[in-house]
Amino acid sequence: MIQLAEVNWNALFSIPNLPIVCVFGMVTIVSVAGAISAAWQKSKKYEYEARLKRDLVAKEYSAEEIERIVQAKFDGKG
């Protein structure tokens, strides 16, 4: 098992290895950003849906009407 202290960091970031390190770093950054973006969009969708339901309850819509409206609003949008 390799310990972090045993890694020759200067050799890892040397000119021949630099393109590999850069590509790996960019792939990692893009993957993390994509995951954060997807989670953010999902949370905003649920927040909007909860706000819509709260407003419909305040306007005294029935549960069936609320379910129909919410289903129609979010069909085909993930």
PDB file of N, CA, C and O in Angstrom:
ATOM      1  N   MET A   1       0.844  -1.177   0.000  1.00  0.00           N
ATOM      2  CA  MET A   1       0.000   0.000   0.000  1.00  0.00           C
ATOM      3  C   MET A   1       0.893   1.245   0.000  1.00  0.00           C
ATOM      4  O   MET A   1       1.828   1.344   0.773  1.00  0.00           O
ATOM      5  N   ILE A   2       0.581   2.185  -0.865  1.00  0.00           N
ATOM      6  CA  ILE A   2       1.386   3.401  -0.986  1.00  0.00           C
ATOM      7  C   ILE A   2       0.859   4.464  -0.024  1.00  0.00           C
ATOM      8  O   ILE A   2      -0.336   4.734   0.020  1.00  0.00           O
ATOM      9  N   GLN A   3       1.757   5.038   0.727  1.00  0.00           N
ATOM     10  CA  GLN A   3       1.405   6.135   1.624  1.00  0.00           C
ATOM     11  C   GLN A   3       1.569   7.452   0.863  1.00  0.00           C
ATOM     12  O   GLN A   3       2.412   7.551  -0.035  1.00  0.00           O
ATOM     13  N   LEU A   4       0.781   8.449   1.208  1.00  0.00           N
ATOM     14  CA  LEU A   4       0.880   9.740   0.522  1.00  0.00           C
ATOM     15  C   LEU A   4       2.261  10.364   0.666  1.00  0.00           C
ATOM     16  O   LEU A   4       2.748  11.031  -0.239  1.00  0.00           O
ATOM     17  N   ALA A   5       2.903  10.124   1.790  1.00  0.00           N
ATOM     18  CA  ALA A   5       4.244  10.682   2.003  1.00  0.00           C
ATOM     19  C   ALA A   5       5.278  10.044   1.088  1.00  0.00           C
ATOM     20  O   ALA A   5       6.323  10.623   0.821  1.00  0.00           O
ATOM     21  N   GLU A   6       4.978   8.837   0.595  1.00  0.00           N
ATOM     22  CA  GLU A   6       5.914   8.134  -0.269  1.00  0.00           C
ATOM     23  C   GLU A   6       5.800   8.531  -1.734  1.00  0.00           C
ATOM     24  O   GLU A   6       6.618   8.144  -2.550  1.00  0.00           O
ATOM     25  N   VAL A   7       4.777   9.279  -2.080  1.00  0.00           N
ATOM     26  CA  VAL A   7       4.556   9.672  -3.471  1.00  0.00           C
ATOM     27  C   VAL A   7       5.521  10.805  -3.823  1.00  0.00           C
ATOM     28  O   VAL A   7       5.669  11.771  -3.077  1.00  0.00           O
ATOM     29  N   ASN A   8       6.144  10.682  -4.982  1.00  0.00           N
ATOM     30  CA  ASN A   8       7.037  11.727  -5.461  1.00  0.00           C
ATOM     31  C   ASN A   8       6.184  12.754  -6.233  1.00  0.00           C
ATOM     32  O   ASN A   8       5.925  12.607  -7.422  1.00  0.00           O
ATOM     33  N   TRP A   9       5.723  13.769  -5.518  1.00  0.00           N
ATOM     34  CA  TRP A   9       4.799  14.741  -6.105  1.00  0.00           C
ATOM     35  C   TRP A   9       5.453  15.549  -7.215  1.00  0.00           C
ATOM     36  O   TRP A   9       4.786  15.949  -8.168  1.00  0.00           O
ATOM     37  N   ASN A  10       6.733  15.812  -7.110  1.00  0.00           N
ATOM     38  CA  ASN A  10       7.426  16.553  -8.163  1.00  0.00           C
ATOM     39  C   ASN A  10       7.407  15.784  -9.478  1.00  0.00           C
ATOM     40  O   ASN A  10       7.234  16.362 -10.558  1.00  0.00           O
ATOM     41  N   ALA A  11       7.575  14.468  -9.407  1.00  0.00           N
ATOM     42  CA  ALA A  11       7.542  13.649 -10.621  1.00  0.00           C
ATOM     43  C   ALA A  11       6.128  13.565 -11.179  1.00  0.00           C
ATOM     44  O   ALA A  11       5.929  13.545 -12.396  1.00  0.00           O
ATOM     45  N   LEU A  12       5.137  13.530 -10.287  1.00  0.00           N
ATOM     46  CA  LEU A  12       3.749  13.440 -10.735  1.00  0.00           C
ATOM     47  C   LEU A  12       3.350  14.655 -11.561  1.00  0.00           C
ATOM     48  O   LEU A  12       2.678  14.532 -12.585  1.00  0.00           O
ATOM     49  N   PHE A  13       3.783  15.835 -11.138  1.00  0.00           N
ATOM     50  CA  PHE A  13       3.419  17.069 -11.829  1.00  0.00           C
ATOM     51  C   PHE A  13       4.497  17.536 -12.808  1.00  0.00           C
ATOM     52  O   PHE A  13       4.529  18.700 -13.195  1.00  0.00           O
ATOM     53  N   SER A  14       5.356  16.643 -13.221  1.00  0.00           N
ATOM     54  CA  SER A  14       6.395  17.011 -14.184  1.00  0.00           C
ATOM     55  C   SER A  14       5.787  17.126 -15.586  1.00  0.00           C
ATOM     56  O   SER A  14       4.657  16.704 -15.829  1.00  0.00           O
ATOM     57  N   ILE A  15       6.546  17.688 -16.506  1.00  0.00           N
ATOM     58  CA  ILE A  15       6.062  17.973 -17.861  1.00  0.00           C
ATOM     59  C   ILE A  15       5.469  16.753 -18.574  1.00  0.00           C
ATOM     60  O   ILE A  15       4.403  16.857 -19.156  1.00  0.00           O
ATOM     61  N   PRO A  16       6.096  15.583 -18.544  1.00  0.00           N
ATOM     62  CA  PRO A  16       5.495  14.450 -19.267  1.00  0.00           C
ATOM     63  C   PRO A  16       4.138  14.014 -18.707  1.00  0.00           C
ATOM     64  O   PRO A  16       3.280  13.556 -19.445  1.00  0.00           O
ATOM     65  N   ASN A  17       3.946  14.155 -17.412  1.00  0.00           N
ATOM     66  CA  ASN A  17       2.696  13.721 -16.785  1.00  0.00           C
ATOM     67  C   ASN A  17       1.645  14.823 -16.713  1.00  0.00           C
ATOM     68  O   ASN A  17       0.495  14.547 -16.381  1.00  0.00           O
ATOM     69  N   LEU A  18       2.004  16.040 -16.999  1.00  0.00           N
ATOM     70  CA  LEU A  18       1.096  17.164 -16.823  1.00  0.00           C
ATOM     71  C   LEU A  18      -0.198  17.044 -17.626  1.00  0.00           C
ATOM     72  O   LEU A  18      -1.277  17.317 -17.075  1.00  0.00           O
ATOM     73  N   PRO A  19      -0.171  16.640 -18.886  1.00  0.00           N
ATOM     74  CA  PRO A  19      -1.445  16.501 -19.617  1.00  0.00           C
ATOM     75  C   PRO A  19      -2.388  15.489 -18.982  1.00  0.00           C
ATOM     76  O   PRO A  19      -3.596  15.728 -18.910  1.00  0.00           O
ATOM     77  N   ILE A  20      -1.851  14.403 -18.481  1.00  0.00           N
ATOM     78  CA  ILE A  20      -2.681  13.383 -17.835  1.00  0.00           C
ATOM     79  C   ILE A  20      -3.311  13.944 -16.567  1.00  0.00           C
ATOM     80  O   ILE A  20      -4.507  13.767 -16.314  1.00  0.00           O
ATOM     81  N   VAL A  21      -2.519  14.634 -15.778  1.00  0.00           N
ATOM     82  CA  VAL A  21      -3.017  15.228 -14.534  1.00  0.00           C
ATOM     83  C   VAL A  21      -4.082  16.284 -14.840  1.00  0.00           C
ATOM     84  O   VAL A  21      -5.124  16.341 -14.177  1.00  0.00           O
ATOM     85  N   CYS A  22      -3.864  17.092 -15.870  1.00  0.00           N
ATOM     86  CA  CYS A  22      -4.829  18.132 -16.237  1.00  0.00           C
ATOM     87  C   CYS A  22      -6.147  17.526 -16.714  1.00  0.00           C
ATOM     88  O   CYS A  22      -7.226  17.975 -16.330  1.00  0.00           O
ATOM     89  N   VAL A  23      -6.068  16.499 -17.549  1.00  0.00           N
ATOM     90  CA  VAL A  23      -7.290  15.850 -18.036  1.00  0.00           C
ATOM     91  C   VAL A  23      -8.051  15.221 -16.879  1.00  0.00           C
ATOM     92  O   VAL A  23      -9.271  15.380 -16.761  1.00  0.00           O
ATOM     93  N   PHE A  24      -7.353  14.512 -16.022  1.00  0.00           N
ATOM     94  CA  PHE A  24      -7.999  13.906 -14.860  1.00  0.00           C
ATOM     95  C   PHE A  24      -8.644  14.974 -13.975  1.00  0.00           C
ATOM     96  O   PHE A  24      -9.770  14.811 -13.510  1.00  0.00           O
ATOM     97  N   GLY A  25      -7.939  16.068 -13.760  1.00  0.00           N
ATOM     98  CA  GLY A  25      -8.482  17.159 -12.948  1.00  0.00           C
ATOM     99  C   GLY A  25      -9.715  17.784 -13.563  1.00  0.00           C
ATOM    100  O   GLY A  25     -10.701  18.052 -12.873  1.00  0.00           O
ATOM    101  N   MET A  26      -9.688  18.010 -14.871  1.00  0.00           N
ATOM    102  CA  MET A  26     -10.850  18.606 -15.542  1.00  0.00           C
ATOM    103  C   MET A  26     -12.055  17.672 -15.513  1.00  0.00           C
ATOM    104  O   MET A  26     -13.184  18.109 -15.298  1.00  0.00           O
ATOM    105  N   VAL A  27     -11.816  16.382 -15.739  1.00  0.00           N
ATOM    106  CA  VAL A  27     -12.917  15.408 -15.674  1.00  0.00           C
ATOM    107  C   VAL A  27     -13.524  15.401 -14.278  1.00  0.00           C
ATOM    108  O   VAL A  27     -14.754  15.375 -14.123  1.00  0.00           O
ATOM    109  N   THR A  28     -12.694  15.445 -13.277  1.00  0.00           N
ATOM    110  CA  THR A  28     -13.179  15.467 -11.899  1.00  0.00           C
ATOM    111  C   THR A  28     -13.992  16.722 -11.621  1.00  0.00           C
ATOM    112  O   THR A  28     -15.087  16.656 -11.047  1.00  0.00           O
ATOM    113  N   ILE A  29     -13.481  17.864 -12.031  1.00  0.00           N
ATOM    114  CA  ILE A  29     -14.188  19.130 -11.798  1.00  0.00           C
ATOM    115  C   ILE A  29     -15.532  19.151 -12.518  1.00  0.00           C
ATOM    116  O   ILE A  29     -16.549  19.543 -11.947  1.00  0.00           O
ATOM    117  N   VAL A  30     -15.565  18.723 -13.772  1.00  0.00           N
ATOM    118  CA  VAL A  30     -16.814  18.712 -14.537  1.00  0.00           C
ATOM    119  C   VAL A  30     -17.819  17.742 -13.910  1.00  0.00           C
ATOM    120  O   VAL A  30     -19.013  18.046 -13.820  1.00  0.00           O
ATOM    121  N   SER A  31     -17.355  16.588 -13.464  1.00  0.00           N
ATOM    122  CA  SER A  31     -18.247  15.603 -12.840  1.00  0.00           C
ATOM    123  C   SER A  31     -18.863  16.147 -11.548  1.00  0.00           C
ATOM    124  O   SER A  31     -20.069  16.008 -11.321  1.00  0.00           O
ATOM    125  N   VAL A  32     -18.038  16.742 -10.728  1.00  0.00           N
ATOM    126  CA  VAL A  32     -18.538  17.302  -9.462  1.00  0.00           C
ATOM    127  C   VAL A  32     -19.502  18.451  -9.732  1.00  0.00           C
ATOM    128  O   VAL A  32     -20.572  18.544  -9.112  1.00  0.00           O
ATOM    129  N   ALA A  33     -19.165  19.313 -10.680  1.00  0.00           N
ATOM    130  CA  ALA A  33     -20.056  20.431 -11.015  1.00  0.00           C
ATOM    131  C   ALA A  33     -21.386  19.924 -11.566  1.00  0.00           C
ATOM    132  O   ALA A  33     -22.453  20.470 -11.239  1.00  0.00           O
ATOM    133  N   GLY A  34     -21.356  18.883 -12.368  1.00  0.00           N
ATOM    134  CA  GLY A  34     -22.589  18.307 -12.900  1.00  0.00           C
ATOM    135  C   GLY A  34     -23.460  17.721 -11.814  1.00  0.00           C
ATOM    136  O   GLY A  34     -24.684  17.889 -11.822  1.00  0.00           O
ATOM    137  N   ALA A  35     -22.857  17.028 -10.863  1.00  0.00           N
ATOM    138  CA  ALA A  35     -23.612  16.450  -9.758  1.00  0.00           C
ATOM    139  C   ALA A  35     -24.231  17.539  -8.887  1.00  0.00           C
ATOM    140  O   ALA A  35     -25.400  17.435  -8.476  1.00  0.00           O
ATOM    141  N   ILE A  36     -23.488  18.595  -8.617  1.00  0.00           N
ATOM    142  CA  ILE A  36     -24.010  19.705  -7.818  1.00  0.00           C
ATOM    143  C   ILE A  36     -25.152  20.393  -8.550  1.00  0.00           C
ATOM    144  O   ILE A  36     -26.182  20.717  -7.958  1.00  0.00           O
ATOM    145  N   SER A  37     -25.000  20.593  -9.844  1.00  0.00           N
ATOM    146  CA  SER A  37     -26.034  21.244 -10.639  1.00  0.00           C
ATOM    147  C   SER A  37     -27.315  20.419 -10.656  1.00  0.00           C
ATOM    148  O   SER A  37     -28.420  20.960 -10.507  1.00  0.00           O
ATOM    149  N   ALA A  38     -27.193  19.111 -10.826  1.00  0.00           N
ATOM    150  CA  ALA A  38     -28.375  18.249 -10.848  1.00  0.00           C
ATOM    151  C   ALA A  38     -29.089  18.276  -9.499  1.00  0.00           C
ATOM    152  O   ALA A  38     -30.333  18.358  -9.447  1.00  0.00           O
ATOM    153  N   ALA A  39     -28.339  18.231  -8.418  1.00  0.00           N
ATOM    154  CA  ALA A  39     -28.943  18.279  -7.084  1.00  0.00           C
ATOM    155  C   ALA A  39     -29.619  19.623  -6.843  1.00  0.00           C
ATOM    156  O   ALA A  39     -30.707  19.688  -6.256  1.00  0.00           O
ATOM    157  N   TRP A  40     -28.998  20.698  -7.296  1.00  0.00           N
ATOM    158  CA  TRP A  40     -29.565  22.037  -7.135  1.00  0.00           C
ATOM    159  C   TRP A  40     -30.890  22.154  -7.904  1.00  0.00           C
ATOM    160  O   TRP A  40     -31.879  22.666  -7.372  1.00  0.00           O
ATOM    161  N   GLN A  41     -30.924  21.684  -9.141  1.00  0.00           N
ATOM    162  CA  GLN A  41     -32.146  21.745  -9.946  1.00  0.00           C
ATOM    163  C   GLN A  41     -33.256  20.920  -9.320  1.00  0.00           C
ATOM    164  O   GLN A  41     -34.412  21.343  -9.289  1.00  0.00           O
ATOM    165  N   LYS A  42     -32.909  19.745  -8.800  1.00  0.00           N
ATOM    166  CA  LYS A  42     -33.905  18.883  -8.167  1.00  0.00           C
ATOM    167  C   LYS A  42     -34.484  19.552  -6.919  1.00  0.00           C
ATOM    168  O   LYS A  42     -35.694  19.521  -6.695  1.00  0.00           O
ATOM    169  N   SER A  43     -33.621  20.178  -6.121  1.00  0.00           N
ATOM    170  CA  SER A  43     -34.111  20.829  -4.904  1.00  0.00           C
ATOM    171  C   SER A  43     -35.003  22.019  -5.248  1.00  0.00           C
ATOM    172  O   SER A  43     -36.008  22.256  -4.579  1.00  0.00           O
ATOM    173  N   LYS A  44     -34.660  22.757  -6.304  1.00  0.00           N
ATOM    174  CA  LYS A  44     -35.498  23.888  -6.716  1.00  0.00           C
ATOM    175  C   LYS A  44     -36.854  23.409  -7.228  1.00  0.00           C
ATOM    176  O   LYS A  44     -37.879  24.040  -6.991  1.00  0.00           O
ATOM    177  N   LYS A  45     -36.873  22.272  -7.937  1.00  0.00           N
ATOM    178  CA  LYS A  45     -38.136  21.717  -8.431  1.00  0.00           C
ATOM    179  C   LYS A  45     -39.038  21.356  -7.250  1.00  0.00           C
ATOM    180  O   LYS A  45     -40.227  21.680  -7.236  1.00  0.00           O
ATOM    181  N   TYR A  46     -38.469  20.664  -6.241  1.00  0.00           N
ATOM    182  CA  TYR A  46     -39.269  20.279  -5.082  1.00  0.00           C
ATOM    183  C   TYR A  46     -39.724  21.501  -4.280  1.00  0.00           C
ATOM    184  O   TYR A  46     -40.832  21.525  -3.744  1.00  0.00           O
ATOM    185  N   GLU A  47     -38.886  22.507  -4.200  1.00  0.00           N
ATOM    186  CA  GLU A  47     -39.256  23.744  -3.507  1.00  0.00           C
ATOM    187  C   GLU A  47     -40.429  24.418  -4.220  1.00  0.00           C
ATOM    188  O   GLU A  47     -41.388  24.853  -3.588  1.00  0.00           O
ATOM    189  N   TYR A  48     -40.361  24.491  -5.555  1.00  0.00           N
ATOM    190  CA  TYR A  48     -41.430  25.104  -6.338  1.00  0.00           C
ATOM    191  C   TYR A  48     -42.720  24.301  -6.206  1.00  0.00           C
ATOM    192  O   TYR A  48     -43.802  24.858  -6.045  1.00  0.00           O
ATOM    193  N   GLU A  49     -42.590  22.972  -6.245  1.00  0.00           N
ATOM    194  CA  GLU A  49     -43.767  22.117  -6.127  1.00  0.00           C
ATOM    195  C   GLU A  49     -44.428  22.277  -4.753  1.00  0.00           C
ATOM    196  O   GLU A  49     -45.659  22.358  -4.646  1.00  0.00           O
ATOM    197  N   ALA A  50     -43.627  22.361  -3.702  1.00  0.00           N
ATOM    198  CA  ALA A  50     -44.172  22.545  -2.354  1.00  0.00           C
ATOM    199  C   ALA A  50     -44.868  23.899  -2.229  1.00  0.00           C
ATOM    200  O   ALA A  50     -45.948  24.010  -1.619  1.00  0.00           O
ATOM    201  N   ARG A  51     -44.278  24.939  -2.818  1.00  0.00           N
ATOM    202  CA  ARG A  51     -44.887  26.267  -2.788  1.00  0.00           C
ATOM    203  C   ARG A  51     -46.219  26.271  -3.542  1.00  0.00           C
ATOM    204  O   ARG A  51     -47.201  26.856  -3.085  1.00  0.00           O
ATOM    205  N   LEU A  52     -46.258  25.593  -4.692  1.00  0.00           N
ATOM    206  CA  LEU A  52     -47.494  25.499  -5.470  1.00  0.00           C
ATOM    207  C   LEU A  52     -48.572  24.776  -4.674  1.00  0.00           C
ATOM    208  O   LEU A  52     -49.720  25.240  -4.602  1.00  0.00           O
ATOM    209  N   LYS A  53     -48.224  23.662  -4.034  1.00  0.00           N
ATOM    210  CA  LYS A  53     -49.192  22.910  -3.237  1.00  0.00           C
ATOM    211  C   LYS A  53     -49.705  23.749  -2.073  1.00  0.00           C
ATOM    212  O   LYS A  53     -50.911  23.749  -1.781  1.00  0.00           O
ATOM    213  N   ARG A  54     -48.810  24.466  -1.412  1.00  0.00           N
ATOM    214  CA  ARG A  54     -49.213  25.311  -0.284  1.00  0.00           C
ATOM    215  C   ARG A  54     -50.190  26.388  -0.738  1.00  0.00           C
ATOM    216  O   ARG A  54     -51.210  26.649  -0.091  1.00  0.00           O
ATOM    217  N   ASP A  55     -49.914  26.999  -1.906  1.00  0.00           N
ATOM    218  CA  ASP A  55     -50.809  28.025  -2.431  1.00  0.00           C
ATOM    219  C   ASP A  55     -52.170  27.451  -2.813  1.00  0.00           C
ATOM    220  O   ASP A  55     -53.203  28.083  -2.589  1.00  0.00           O
ATOM    221  N   LEU A  56     -52.169  26.239  -3.379  1.00  0.00           N
ATOM    222  CA  LEU A  56     -53.436  25.620  -3.762  1.00  0.00           C
ATOM    223  C   LEU A  56     -54.251  25.217  -2.535  1.00  0.00           C
ATOM    224  O   LEU A  56     -55.482  25.340  -2.540  1.00  0.00           O
ATOM    225  N   VAL A  57     -53.581  24.772  -1.482  1.00  0.00           N
ATOM    226  CA  VAL A  57     -54.284  24.452  -0.230  1.00  0.00           C
ATOM    227  C   VAL A  57     -54.871  25.722   0.372  1.00  0.00           C
ATOM    228  O   VAL A  57     -56.010  25.730   0.862  1.00  0.00           O
ATOM    229  N   ALA A  58     -54.131  26.819   0.311  1.00  0.00           N
ATOM    230  CA  ALA A  58     -54.618  28.095   0.841  1.00  0.00           C
ATOM    231  C   ALA A  58     -55.843  28.581   0.073  1.00  0.00           C
ATOM    232  O   ALA A  58     -56.705  29.248   0.648  1.00  0.00           O
ATOM    233  N   LYS A  59     -55.923  28.231  -1.208  1.00  0.00           N
ATOM    234  CA  LYS A  59     -57.080  28.613  -2.018  1.00  0.00           C
ATOM    235  C   LYS A  59     -58.214  27.585  -1.922  1.00  0.00           C
ATOM    236  O   LYS A  59     -59.187  27.668  -2.650  1.00  0.00           O
ATOM    237  N   GLU A  60     -58.049  26.617  -1.014  1.00  0.00           N
ATOM    238  CA  GLU A  60     -59.050  25.595  -0.700  1.00  0.00           C
ATOM    239  C   GLU A  60     -59.384  24.675  -1.869  1.00  0.00           C
ATOM    240  O   GLU A  60     -60.537  24.295  -2.071  1.00  0.00           O
ATOM    241  N   TYR A  61     -58.377  24.296  -2.633  1.00  0.00           N
ATOM    242  CA  TYR A  61     -58.561  23.275  -3.659  1.00  0.00           C
ATOM    243  C   TYR A  61     -58.635  21.917  -2.970  1.00  0.00           C
ATOM    244  O   TYR A  61     -58.033  21.709  -1.912  1.00  0.00           O
ATOM    245  N   SER A  62     -59.345  20.961  -3.575  1.00  0.00           N
ATOM    246  CA  SER A  62     -59.410  19.615  -3.011  1.00  0.00           C
ATOM    247  C   SER A  62     -58.107  18.879  -3.311  1.00  0.00           C
ATOM    248  O   SER A  62     -57.326  19.277  -4.178  1.00  0.00           O
ATOM    249  N   ALA A  63     -57.897  17.770  -2.594  1.00  0.00           N
ATOM    250  CA  ALA A  63     -56.673  16.984  -2.789  1.00  0.00           C
ATOM    251  C   ALA A  63     -56.600  16.444  -4.217  1.00  0.00           C
ATOM    252  O   ALA A  63     -55.518  16.411  -4.812  1.00  0.00           O
ATOM    253  N   GLU A  64     -57.727  16.030  -4.769  1.00  0.00           N
ATOM    254  CA  GLU A  64     -57.746  15.503  -6.138  1.00  0.00           C
ATOM    255  C   GLU A  64     -57.375  16.589  -7.146  1.00  0.00           C
ATOM    256  O   GLU A  64     -56.628  16.347  -8.097  1.00  0.00           O
ATOM    257  N   GLU A  65     -57.886  17.802  -6.938  1.00  0.00           N
ATOM    258  CA  GLU A  65     -57.563  18.909  -7.835  1.00  0.00           C
ATOM    259  C   GLU A  65     -56.076  19.274  -7.749  1.00  0.00           C
ATOM    260  O   GLU A  65     -55.424  19.503  -8.768  1.00  0.00           O
ATOM    261  N   ILE A  66     -55.559  19.298  -6.543  1.00  0.00           N
ATOM    262  CA  ILE A  66     -54.136  19.619  -6.356  1.00  0.00           C
ATOM    263  C   ILE A  66     -53.276  18.561  -7.032  1.00  0.00           C
ATOM    264  O   ILE A  66     -52.323  18.885  -7.738  1.00  0.00           O
ATOM    265  N   GLU A  67     -53.622  17.289  -6.832  1.00  0.00           N
ATOM    266  CA  GLU A  67     -52.854  16.211  -7.451  1.00  0.00           C
ATOM    267  C   GLU A  67     -52.883  16.331  -8.976  1.00  0.00           C
ATOM    268  O   GLU A  67     -51.856  16.186  -9.637  1.00  0.00           O
ATOM    269  N   ARG A  68     -54.040  16.621  -9.539  1.00  0.00           N
ATOM    270  CA  ARG A  68     -54.180  16.759 -10.988  1.00  0.00           C
ATOM    271  C   ARG A  68     -53.369  17.944 -11.508  1.00  0.00           C
ATOM    272  O   ARG A  68     -52.662  17.840 -12.514  1.00  0.00           O
ATOM    273  N   ILE A  69     -53.424  19.068 -10.820  1.00  0.00           N
ATOM    274  CA  ILE A  69     -52.698  20.273 -11.242  1.00  0.00           C
ATOM    275  C   ILE A  69     -51.182  20.041 -11.169  1.00  0.00           C
ATOM    276  O   ILE A  69     -50.450  20.369 -12.107  1.00  0.00           O
ATOM    277  N   VAL A  70     -50.722  19.479 -10.065  1.00  0.00           N
ATOM    278  CA  VAL A  70     -49.283  19.250  -9.895  1.00  0.00           C
ATOM    279  C   VAL A  70     -48.787  18.237 -10.919  1.00  0.00           C
ATOM    280  O   VAL A  70     -47.721  18.430 -11.516  1.00  0.00           O
ATOM    281  N   GLN A  71     -49.560  17.177 -11.155  1.00  0.00           N
ATOM    282  CA  GLN A  71     -49.144  16.183 -12.134  1.00  0.00           C
ATOM    283  C   GLN A  71     -49.088  16.801 -13.540  1.00  0.00           C
ATOM    284  O   GLN A  71     -48.143  16.553 -14.293  1.00  0.00           O
ATOM    285  N   ALA A  72     -50.059  17.627 -13.889  1.00  0.00           N
ATOM    286  CA  ALA A  72     -50.061  18.269 -15.194  1.00  0.00           C
ATOM    287  C   ALA A  72     -48.896  19.263 -15.320  1.00  0.00           C
ATOM    288  O   ALA A  72     -48.282  19.390 -16.378  1.00  0.00           O
ATOM    289  N   LYS A  73     -48.601  19.956 -14.247  1.00  0.00           N
ATOM    290  CA  LYS A  73     -47.531  20.962 -14.264  1.00  0.00           C
ATOM    291  C   LYS A  73     -46.154  20.337 -14.452  1.00  0.00           C
ATOM    292  O   LYS A  73     -45.314  20.879 -15.151  1.00  0.00           O
ATOM    293  N   PHE A  74     -45.927  19.163 -13.833  1.00  0.00           N
ATOM    294  CA  PHE A  74     -44.589  18.576 -13.823  1.00  0.00           C
ATOM    295  C   PHE A  74     -44.438  17.368 -14.747  1.00  0.00           C
ATOM    296  O   PHE A  74     -43.392  16.755 -14.768  1.00  0.00           O
ATOM    297  N   ASP A  75     -45.472  17.002 -15.511  1.00  0.00           N
ATOM    298  CA  ASP A  75     -45.330  15.897 -16.469  1.00  0.00           C
ATOM    299  C   ASP A  75     -44.333  16.259 -17.548  1.00  0.00           C
ATOM    300  O   ASP A  75     -44.360  17.346 -18.120  1.00  0.00           O
ATOM    301  N   GLY A  76     -43.405  15.355 -17.811  1.00  0.00           N
ATOM    302  CA  GLY A  76     -42.425  15.559 -18.855  1.00  0.00           C
ATOM    303  C   GLY A  76     -41.293  16.514 -18.505  1.00  0.00           C
ATOM    304  O   GLY A  76     -40.493  16.866 -19.332  1.00  0.00           O
ATOM    305  N   LYS A  77     -41.226  16.950 -17.256  1.00  0.00           N
ATOM    306  CA  LYS A  77     -40.155  17.891 -16.857  1.00  0.00           C
ATOM    307  C   LYS A  77     -39.221  17.264 -15.841  1.00  0.00           C
ATOM    308  O   LYS A  77     -38.667  17.939 -15.007  1.00  0.00           O
ATOM    309  N   GLY A  78     -39.014  15.953 -15.912  1.00  0.00           N
ATOM    310  CA  GLY A  78     -38.037  15.305 -15.032  1.00  0.00           C
ATOM    311  C   GLY A  78     -38.572  14.972 -13.728  1.00  0.00           C
ATOM    312  O   GLY A  78     -38.210  14.994 -12.685  1.00  0.00           O
TER     313      GLY A  78
END
